[in-house]
Short mmCIF file of C-alpha atoms in Angstrom, two decimals:
data_model
loop_
_atom_site.label_atom_id
_atom_site.label_comp_id
_atom_site.label_asym_id
_atom_site.label_seq_id
_atom_site.Cartn_x
_atom_site.Cartn_y
_atom_site.Cartn_z
CA UNK N 19 173.98 66.58 5.74
CA UNK N 20 176.37 68.94 3.99
CA UNK N 21 177.58 71.93 5.94
CA UNK N 22 176.56 74.21 3.09
CA UNK N 23 173.85 76.70 4.01
CA UNK N 24 171.95 75.87 0.82
CA UNK N 25 171.47 72.30 2.07
CA UNK N 26 169.63 73.41 5.23
CA UNK N 27 165.90 72.69 4.91
CA UNK N 28 163.02 74.51 6.57
CA UNK N 29 161.92 71.16 7.95
CA UNK N 30 165.21 70.61 9.86
CA UNK N 31 165.77 70.74 13.61
CA UNK N 32 167.67 73.97 14.23
CA UNK N 33 170.60 73.99 16.62
CA UNK N 34 172.25 77.35 17.29
CA UNK N 35 174.85 76.55 14.63
CA UNK N 36 172.30 75.54 12.01
CA UNK N 37 170.04 78.49 12.82
CA UNK N 38 172.98 80.89 12.61
CA UNK N 39 174.05 79.46 9.24
CA UNK N 40 170.54 79.76 7.84
CA UNK N 41 169.84 83.35 8.94
CA UNK N 42 173.35 84.70 8.32
CA UNK N 43 172.80 85.40 4.59
CA UNK N 44 169.65 87.39 5.46
CA UNK N 45 171.59 89.37 8.06
CA UNK N 46 174.36 90.07 5.57
CA UNK N 47 171.73 90.98 2.98
CA UNK N 48 170.22 93.60 5.28
CA UNK N 49 173.64 94.79 6.41
CA UNK N 50 174.81 95.26 2.86
CA UNK N 51 171.61 97.08 1.93
CA UNK N 52 172.23 99.44 4.84
CA UNK N 53 175.90 99.89 4.03
CA UNK N 54 175.34 100.89 0.43
CA UNK N 55 172.71 103.33 1.70
CA UNK N 56 175.40 104.76 3.96
CA UNK N 57 177.75 105.09 0.99
CA UNK N 58 174.99 107.00 -0.83
CA UNK N 59 174.80 109.42 2.08
CA UNK N 60 178.59 109.69 2.28
CA UNK N 61 178.92 110.82 -1.33
CA UNK N 62 176.03 113.28 -1.12
CA UNK N 63 177.28 114.80 2.14
CA UNK N 64 180.93 115.06 1.16
CA UNK N 65 180.61 115.93 -2.55
CA UNK N 66 177.24 117.71 -2.84
CA UNK N 67 177.22 119.40 0.58
CA UNK N 68 175.03 119.42 3.67
CA UNK N 69 172.14 121.26 1.95
CA UNK N 70 171.79 118.44 -0.61
CA UNK N 71 172.25 115.90 2.19
CA UNK N 72 169.45 117.57 4.19
CA UNK N 73 167.21 117.50 1.07
CA UNK N 74 167.78 113.76 0.60
CA UNK N 75 166.88 113.04 4.22
CA UNK N 76 163.88 115.38 4.12
CA UNK N 77 162.21 113.76 1.08
CA UNK N 78 163.41 110.15 1.49
CA UNK N 79 160.52 109.12 3.83
CA UNK N 80 158.00 109.74 1.01
CA UNK N 81 159.21 107.18 -1.59
CA UNK N 82 160.03 104.79 1.28
CA UNK N 83 156.40 105.12 2.38
CA UNK N 84 155.22 103.81 -1.01
CA UNK N 85 157.98 101.19 -1.24
CA UNK N 86 156.77 99.70 2.04
CA UNK N 87 153.93 98.03 0.12
CA UNK N 88 156.54 95.62 -1.25
CA UNK N 89 157.62 94.70 2.27
CA UNK N 90 154.00 94.18 3.29
CA UNK N 91 153.26 91.81 0.40
CA UNK N 92 156.59 90.02 0.87
CA UNK N 93 156.38 89.36 4.60
CA UNK N 94 152.64 88.71 4.67
CA UNK N 95 152.73 86.54 1.56
CA UNK N 96 155.85 84.56 2.42
CA UNK N 97 154.31 83.49 5.74
CA UNK N 98 151.29 82.10 3.89
CA UNK N 99 153.40 80.46 1.17
CA UNK N 100 155.80 78.90 3.71
CA UNK N 101 152.88 77.53 5.75
CA UNK N 102 151.36 76.12 2.54
CA UNK N 103 154.67 74.40 1.75
CA UNK N 104 154.72 73.04 5.30
CA UNK N 105 151.29 71.51 4.67
CA UNK N 106 152.70 69.78 1.57
CA UNK N 107 150.89 71.78 -1.16
CA UNK N 108 153.79 72.89 -3.38
CA UNK N 109 151.77 73.71 -6.53
CA UNK N 110 149.30 75.80 -4.57
CA UNK N 111 152.22 77.60 -2.91
CA UNK N 112 153.64 78.48 -6.36
CA UNK N 113 150.27 79.82 -7.51
CA UNK N 114 149.97 81.96 -4.37
CA UNK N 115 153.53 83.20 -4.86
CA UNK N 116 152.86 84.13 -8.50
CA UNK N 117 149.72 86.08 -7.62
CA UNK N 118 151.59 88.08 -4.97
CA UNK N 119 154.42 88.92 -7.40
CA UNK N 120 151.97 90.07 -10.10
CA UNK N 121 150.06 92.19 -7.57
CA UNK N 122 153.30 93.85 -6.44
CA UNK N 123 154.25 94.81 -9.99
CA UNK N 124 150.83 96.29 -10.77
CA UNK N 125 150.76 98.19 -7.47
CA UNK N 126 154.28 99.49 -8.15
CA UNK N 127 153.33 100.96 -11.52
CA UNK N 128 150.27 102.68 -10.07
CA UNK N 129 152.13 104.09 -7.06
CA UNK N 130 155.00 105.31 -9.25
CA UNK N 131 152.68 107.58 -11.23
CA UNK N 132 150.86 108.72 -8.10
CA UNK N 133 154.04 109.60 -6.22
CA UNK N 134 155.66 111.33 -9.19
CA UNK N 135 152.84 113.89 -9.46
CA UNK N 136 152.29 114.32 -5.70
CA UNK N 137 155.97 114.98 -4.98
CA UNK N 138 156.16 118.82 -5.25
CA UNK N 139 153.18 119.32 -2.94
CA UNK N 140 154.53 116.79 -0.45
CA UNK N 141 157.99 118.41 -0.43
CA UNK N 142 156.43 121.81 0.37
CA UNK N 143 154.32 120.18 3.09
CA UNK N 144 157.55 118.83 4.64
CA UNK N 145 158.84 122.41 4.84
CA UNK N 146 161.15 122.38 1.81
CA UNK N 147 161.71 125.66 0.02
CA UNK N 148 164.23 127.27 -2.33
CA UNK N 149 167.22 125.09 -3.23
CA UNK N 150 166.17 122.31 -0.86
CA UNK N 151 162.74 122.15 -2.54
CA UNK N 152 164.28 121.78 -6.01
CA UNK N 153 166.68 119.09 -4.74
CA UNK N 154 163.82 117.21 -3.06
CA UNK N 155 161.74 117.17 -6.26
CA UNK N 156 164.65 116.07 -8.46
CA UNK N 157 165.84 113.28 -6.14
CA UNK N 158 162.35 112.06 -5.29
CA UNK N 159 161.15 111.86 -8.90
CA UNK N 160 164.19 109.82 -9.90
CA UNK N 161 163.40 107.34 -7.11
CA UNK N 162 159.74 107.13 -8.11
CA UNK N 163 160.83 106.18 -11.64
CA UNK N 164 162.33 102.99 -10.16
CA UNK N 165 159.70 102.42 -7.44
CA UNK N 166 158.25 99.25 -9.04
CA UNK N 167 161.70 97.62 -9.10
CA UNK N 168 162.29 98.72 -5.49
CA UNK N 169 159.02 97.13 -4.38
CA UNK N 170 159.85 93.89 -6.20
CA UNK N 171 163.32 93.92 -4.59
CA UNK N 172 161.70 94.27 -1.14
CA UNK N 173 159.28 91.46 -1.97
CA UNK N 174 162.01 89.00 -2.98
CA UNK N 175 164.14 89.67 0.09
CA UNK N 176 161.72 87.50 2.07
CA UNK N 177 160.65 85.11 -0.70
CA UNK N 178 164.23 84.08 -1.53
CA UNK N 179 164.57 82.90 2.07
CA UNK N 180 161.24 81.06 1.87
CA UNK N 181 162.50 79.43 -1.34
CA UNK N 182 165.54 78.16 0.64
CA UNK N 183 167.87 80.40 -1.36
CA UNK N 184 169.17 82.89 1.22
CA UNK N 185 172.63 82.88 -0.41
CA UNK N 186 171.09 83.95 -3.72
CA UNK N 187 169.27 86.74 -1.90
CA UNK N 188 172.57 87.90 -0.47
CA UNK N 189 174.23 87.75 -3.91
CA UNK N 190 171.46 89.89 -5.44
CA UNK N 191 171.81 92.45 -2.64
CA UNK N 192 175.59 92.57 -3.06
CA UNK N 193 175.22 93.07 -6.82
CA UNK N 194 172.72 95.88 -6.30
CA UNK N 195 174.90 97.38 -3.58
CA UNK N 196 178.08 97.43 -5.62
CA UNK N 197 176.13 98.93 -8.51
CA UNK N 198 175.02 101.76 -6.25
CA UNK N 199 178.48 102.30 -4.76
CA UNK N 200 180.23 102.34 -8.13
CA UNK N 201 177.69 104.67 -9.72
CA UNK N 202 177.77 106.99 -6.68
CA UNK N 203 181.54 107.19 -7.08
CA UNK N 204 181.19 107.80 -10.82
CA UNK N 205 178.19 110.16 -10.93
CA UNK N 206 178.64 112.10 -7.68
CA UNK N 207 182.37 111.84 -7.02
CA UNK N 208 183.82 112.01 -10.55
CA UNK N 209 181.16 113.59 -12.78
CA UNK N 210 179.94 115.93 -10.01
CA UNK N 211 176.27 115.42 -10.88
CA UNK N 212 175.32 116.10 -7.26
CA UNK N 213 171.97 114.96 -5.94
CA UNK N 214 170.76 113.87 -9.40
CA UNK N 215 173.74 111.51 -9.70
CA UNK N 216 172.95 109.99 -6.31
CA UNK N 217 169.32 109.46 -7.33
CA UNK N 218 170.25 107.79 -10.63
CA UNK N 219 172.76 105.51 -8.84
CA UNK N 220 170.11 104.43 -6.35
CA UNK N 221 167.47 103.88 -9.05
CA UNK N 222 169.77 101.71 -11.21
CA UNK N 223 170.75 99.60 -8.17
CA UNK N 224 167.07 99.04 -7.34
CA UNK N 225 166.43 97.88 -10.91
CA UNK N 226 169.30 95.39 -10.60
CA UNK N 227 167.97 94.17 -7.23
CA UNK N 228 164.43 93.74 -8.52
CA UNK N 229 164.83 92.31 -12.00
CA UNK N 230 167.44 89.61 -11.33
CA UNK N 231 165.34 87.53 -8.87
CA UNK N 232 162.27 88.09 -11.07
CA UNK N 233 164.15 86.48 -13.98
CA UNK N 234 165.37 83.67 -11.69
CA UNK N 235 161.87 82.66 -10.59
CA UNK N 236 160.56 82.82 -14.17
CA UNK N 237 163.08 80.15 -15.22
CA UNK N 238 163.32 76.51 -14.06
CA UNK N 239 165.32 76.54 -10.84
CA UNK N 240 166.30 74.41 -7.85
CA UNK N 241 164.39 76.42 -5.24
CA UNK N 242 161.06 75.60 -3.61
CA UNK N 243 159.29 78.29 -5.66
CA UNK N 244 158.74 79.19 -9.30
CA UNK N 245 156.52 81.70 -11.09
CA UNK N 246 153.58 79.93 -12.70
CA UNK N 247 149.94 80.68 -13.52
CA UNK N 248 148.73 82.90 -10.65
CA UNK N 249 145.93 81.80 -8.38
CA UNK N 250 142.67 83.75 -8.67
CA UNK N 251 142.11 84.35 -5.02
CA UNK N 252 141.08 87.75 -3.69
CA UNK N 253 140.86 86.29 -0.19
CA UNK N 254 144.56 85.37 -0.39
CA UNK N 255 145.49 88.97 -1.24
CA UNK N 256 143.39 90.31 1.62
CA UNK N 257 145.00 87.82 4.01
CA UNK N 258 148.46 88.69 2.65
CA UNK N 259 147.88 92.41 3.24
CA UNK N 260 146.37 91.80 6.66
CA UNK N 261 149.17 89.47 7.68
CA UNK N 262 151.85 91.84 6.38
CA UNK N 263 150.19 94.92 7.80
CA UNK N 264 152.69 95.04 10.67
CA UNK N 265 155.60 95.44 8.25
CA UNK N 266 153.63 98.07 6.31
CA UNK N 267 152.85 99.79 9.60
CA UNK N 268 156.51 99.66 10.59
CA UNK N 269 157.69 101.26 7.36
CA UNK N 270 154.85 103.78 7.15
CA UNK N 271 155.41 104.71 10.78
CA UNK N 272 159.15 105.11 10.24
CA UNK N 273 158.46 107.49 7.38
CA UNK N 274 155.90 109.51 9.35
CA UNK N 275 158.05 109.60 12.46
CA UNK N 276 161.07 110.70 10.40
CA UNK N 277 158.98 113.59 9.14
CA UNK N 278 158.15 114.53 12.73
CA UNK N 279 161.80 114.20 13.79
CA UNK N 280 162.81 116.48 10.93
CA UNK N 281 160.17 119.03 11.93
CA UNK N 282 161.30 119.07 15.57
CA UNK N 283 164.97 119.24 14.62
CA UNK N 284 164.39 122.04 12.11
CA UNK N 285 162.66 123.96 14.90
CA UNK N 286 165.35 123.29 17.53
CA UNK N 287 168.59 123.00 15.52
CA UNK N 288 167.71 124.06 11.93
CA UNK N 289 169.53 122.49 8.95
CA UNK N 290 172.32 121.05 11.14
CA UNK N 291 169.78 119.08 13.16
CA UNK N 292 168.32 117.45 10.03
CA UNK N 293 171.81 116.65 8.71
CA UNK N 294 172.83 115.11 12.06
CA UNK N 295 169.65 113.04 12.18
CA UNK N 296 170.28 111.91 8.60
CA UNK N 297 173.69 110.54 9.60
CA UNK N 298 172.22 108.86 12.68
CA UNK N 299 169.54 107.21 10.55
CA UNK N 300 172.05 105.91 8.02
CA UNK N 301 174.21 104.42 10.76
CA UNK N 302 171.20 103.17 12.73
CA UNK N 303 170.09 101.15 9.69
CA UNK N 304 173.38 99.24 9.79
CA UNK N 305 172.88 98.20 13.42
CA UNK N 306 169.15 97.59 13.05
CA UNK N 307 169.86 95.44 9.97
CA UNK N 308 171.11 92.67 12.26
CA UNK N 309 167.70 92.41 13.91
CA UNK N 310 165.78 92.80 10.65
CA UNK N 311 167.97 90.26 8.87
CA UNK N 312 167.49 87.74 11.66
CA UNK N 313 163.72 88.29 11.55
CA UNK N 314 163.59 87.84 7.76
CA UNK N 315 165.71 84.68 7.96
CA UNK N 316 163.91 83.17 10.94
CA UNK N 317 160.28 83.89 9.97
CA UNK N 318 159.94 81.23 7.22
CA UNK N 319 161.22 78.59 9.66
CA UNK N 320 158.54 79.54 12.17
CA UNK N 321 155.85 79.63 9.46
CA UNK N 322 156.86 76.23 8.09
CA UNK N 323 156.83 74.47 11.46
CA UNK N 324 153.59 76.17 12.49
CA UNK N 325 152.00 74.95 9.23
CA UNK N 326 153.42 71.47 9.81
CA UNK N 327 152.20 71.39 13.43
CA UNK N 328 155.74 70.91 14.80
CA UNK N 329 155.20 72.56 18.17
CA UNK N 330 158.47 71.39 19.69
CA UNK N 331 160.52 72.91 16.86
CA UNK N 332 158.52 76.15 17.05
CA UNK N 333 159.32 76.33 20.77
CA UNK N 334 162.98 75.65 19.99
CA UNK N 335 163.15 78.56 17.51
CA UNK N 336 161.32 80.89 19.91
CA UNK N 337 163.64 80.28 22.88
CA UNK N 338 166.83 80.50 20.85
CA UNK N 339 165.66 83.71 19.20
CA UNK N 340 164.99 85.48 22.49
CA UNK N 341 168.45 84.58 23.75
CA UNK N 342 170.13 85.78 20.56
CA UNK N 343 168.19 89.06 20.51
CA UNK N 344 169.17 89.82 24.10
CA UNK N 345 172.87 89.13 23.61
CA UNK N 346 173.16 90.97 20.31
CA UNK N 347 171.27 94.01 21.65
CA UNK N 348 173.71 94.58 24.49
CA UNK N 349 176.71 94.02 22.21
CA UNK N 350 175.47 96.45 19.58
CA UNK N 351 174.74 99.22 22.07
CA UNK N 352 178.30 98.99 23.39
CA UNK N 353 179.73 98.91 19.86
CA UNK N 354 177.61 101.88 18.72
CA UNK N 355 178.75 104.06 21.62
CA UNK N 356 182.41 103.20 20.95
CA UNK N 357 182.07 103.92 17.22
CA UNK N 358 179.87 107.05 17.45
CA UNK N 359 182.83 109.40 16.97
CA UNK N 360 184.51 107.69 14.00
CA UNK N 361 181.15 107.16 12.26
CA UNK N 362 180.19 110.83 12.62
CA UNK N 363 183.60 111.83 11.26
CA UNK N 364 183.07 109.79 8.08
CA UNK N 365 180.07 111.90 7.12
CA UNK N 366 180.53 115.41 8.48
CA UNK N 367 184.22 115.92 9.29
CA UNK N 368 184.05 119.19 7.33
CA UNK N 369 181.92 120.80 10.11
CA UNK N 370 183.17 120.39 13.71
CA UNK N 371 179.93 121.61 15.34
CA UNK N 372 177.79 119.29 13.23
CA UNK N 373 180.19 116.40 13.86
CA UNK N 374 179.98 116.82 17.64
CA UNK N 375 176.17 117.05 17.51
CA UNK N 376 176.05 113.86 15.43
CA UNK N 377 178.47 111.96 17.68
CA UNK N 378 176.57 112.84 20.86
CA UNK N 379 173.18 112.18 19.27
CA UNK N 380 174.10 108.70 18.06
CA UNK N 381 175.64 107.71 21.40
CA UNK N 382 172.36 108.61 23.15
CA UNK N 383 170.20 107.08 20.40
CA UNK N 384 172.07 103.75 20.51
CA UNK N 385 170.76 102.84 24.00
CA UNK N 386 167.61 101.70 22.17
CA UNK N 387 169.42 98.70 20.66
CA UNK N 388 169.24 96.91 24.03
CA UNK N 389 165.45 96.57 23.62
CA UNK N 390 164.97 96.85 19.86
CA UNK N 391 165.79 93.25 18.89
CA UNK N 392 163.05 91.75 21.06
CA UNK N 393 160.42 94.00 19.50
CA UNK N 394 161.55 93.43 15.89
CA UNK N 395 161.50 89.67 16.51
CA UNK N 396 158.09 89.80 18.22
CA UNK N 397 156.45 91.56 15.28
CA UNK N 398 158.05 89.21 12.72
CA UNK N 399 157.24 86.12 14.81
CA UNK N 400 153.51 86.84 15.00
CA UNK N 401 153.46 87.64 11.27
CA UNK N 402 155.09 84.25 10.67
CA UNK N 403 152.33 82.61 12.73
CA UNK N 404 149.68 84.33 10.62
CA UNK N 405 148.60 86.69 13.40
CA UNK N 406 148.81 89.97 11.55
CA UNK N 407 146.66 91.77 14.12
CA UNK N 408 149.04 91.27 17.06
CA UNK N 409 152.04 91.92 14.84
CA UNK N 410 150.50 95.16 13.53
CA UNK N 411 149.59 96.30 17.04
CA UNK N 412 153.16 95.83 18.27
CA UNK N 413 154.47 97.70 15.22
CA UNK N 414 151.91 100.49 15.54
CA UNK N 415 152.71 101.12 19.19
CA UNK N 416 156.46 100.74 18.74
CA UNK N 417 157.09 102.71 15.59
CA UNK N 418 154.29 105.27 15.65
CA UNK N 419 152.31 105.94 18.84
CA UNK N 420 155.11 105.61 21.41
CA UNK N 421 157.65 107.41 19.22
CA UNK N 422 155.33 110.26 18.30
CA UNK N 423 154.46 110.81 21.97
CA UNK N 424 158.12 110.65 22.97
CA UNK N 425 159.46 112.95 20.24
CA UNK N 426 156.80 115.56 21.09
CA UNK N 427 157.06 115.37 24.89
CA UNK N 428 160.71 114.64 25.71
CA UNK N 429 162.20 117.75 24.02
CA UNK N 430 160.08 119.86 26.40
CA UNK N 431 162.24 118.64 29.29
CA UNK N 432 165.49 117.57 27.63
CA UNK N 433 165.79 119.77 24.54
CA UNK N 434 167.52 118.11 21.59
CA UNK N 435 168.55 115.17 23.82
CA UNK N 436 164.85 114.42 24.17
CA UNK N 437 164.73 113.78 20.42
CA UNK N 438 167.68 111.38 20.60
CA UNK N 439 166.09 109.61 23.63
CA UNK N 440 162.66 109.23 22.02
CA UNK N 441 163.56 105.95 20.30
CA UNK N 442 164.75 104.37 23.57
CA UNK N 443 161.55 105.36 25.38
CA UNK N 444 159.46 103.90 22.55
CA UNK N 445 161.41 100.61 22.44
CA UNK N 446 161.24 100.18 26.22
CA UNK N 447 157.48 100.70 26.31
CA UNK N 448 157.10 98.34 23.36
CA UNK N 449 159.10 95.66 25.17
CA UNK N 450 156.33 95.36 27.77
CA UNK N 451 153.75 95.02 24.98
CA UNK N 452 155.80 92.35 23.17
CA UNK N 453 156.23 90.19 26.26
CA UNK N 454 152.57 90.62 27.18
CA UNK N 455 151.60 89.04 23.85
CA UNK N 456 154.31 86.38 24.11
CA UNK N 457 152.69 85.22 27.35
CA UNK N 458 149.10 85.71 26.19
CA UNK N 459 149.44 83.72 22.94
CA UNK N 460 151.71 80.95 24.24
CA UNK N 461 148.98 78.35 24.68
CA UNK N 462 147.38 79.17 21.34
CA UNK N 463 150.51 78.58 19.26
CA UNK N 464 152.35 76.12 21.55
CA UNK N 465 155.77 77.81 21.36
#
């Protein structure tokens, strides 16, 4: 077989080398998505100021909350479609795929209008007032104008892997990323449009990321999937939403927890605390992208072999994944601590107090990477097996319940360090839950 990644089939036996080649485009896709988000933050912070930067980070969880529906339909639907392909029903898989794409577009249009009109009330609820309130409304409404494209982009991140086109997925992400970077430079850096320029740059990049793969699947192509007449199957949509509920829960929880973090930081450290947390979140997404990219790339393999009844290959993927998550977690924690200073300097070198707060906060926060990979993989793995309930439970505990409890309780004893440590406490507690379900469900799924 050719060494080209595009020649690797879901039905193959995966050695470490083959597995790495197959998931690498998904990892790069997530990394690049995170990096161009970081560039967005860099331009806002350095050219529009820390008040605008705080506004972006204060309102961002709200459109992300709505955009998570695209992730839910993508991850839940791709598991079903991949399993259907594994069973040998290609036409049915295309009909399922087409229904999920159509549903995402319709949901995106509806949520765009809803979010656009709710935004001012939500921004005030988050504590925004004065200049920050105006910035939140302007930035948020620009993002809601492109929400449908953003949801479709999220959907295709998983379906391009299922279609055995991870390289194309990476190319789309790079195109969207460079669009965002160039327009940030032009609108924020050169034209000085401030927060509005950053919003327009992000919206245009999301349109690029969403429309290109949509056009690809409409045309004859060499992938496993193509848009065709959608299936009429309400049960499929319910199963898709149920199966992808863990990813929805993860993204919804992240948005809600970010709101709580911002509230606690505003109370303890005011605007500087929110700005520091914003930087930490941008940088955290880069490191976390490795785990998310691996999960996106690996999940269709697990779904395919589960659908095909290939228990030995499912066991092979499971064991290799645990080893890779453990090794990468330790490596990324060490790297994050080493780079905490230089990364903080990129964003907030204009304020020495804020820079020191950011550096210290990220060094403490990064301990969580040791445990995070196992939990991200566990949630994605059970979604791939069609067990949305277990996957959602892991996500709910990890990203919402444990984090909420930690971010409320730990600051009582540790002050602002308690906020930075909250993620580590949540990931450690979640690790016990993940391994409990790994052991409990082993006989059921034969991995």
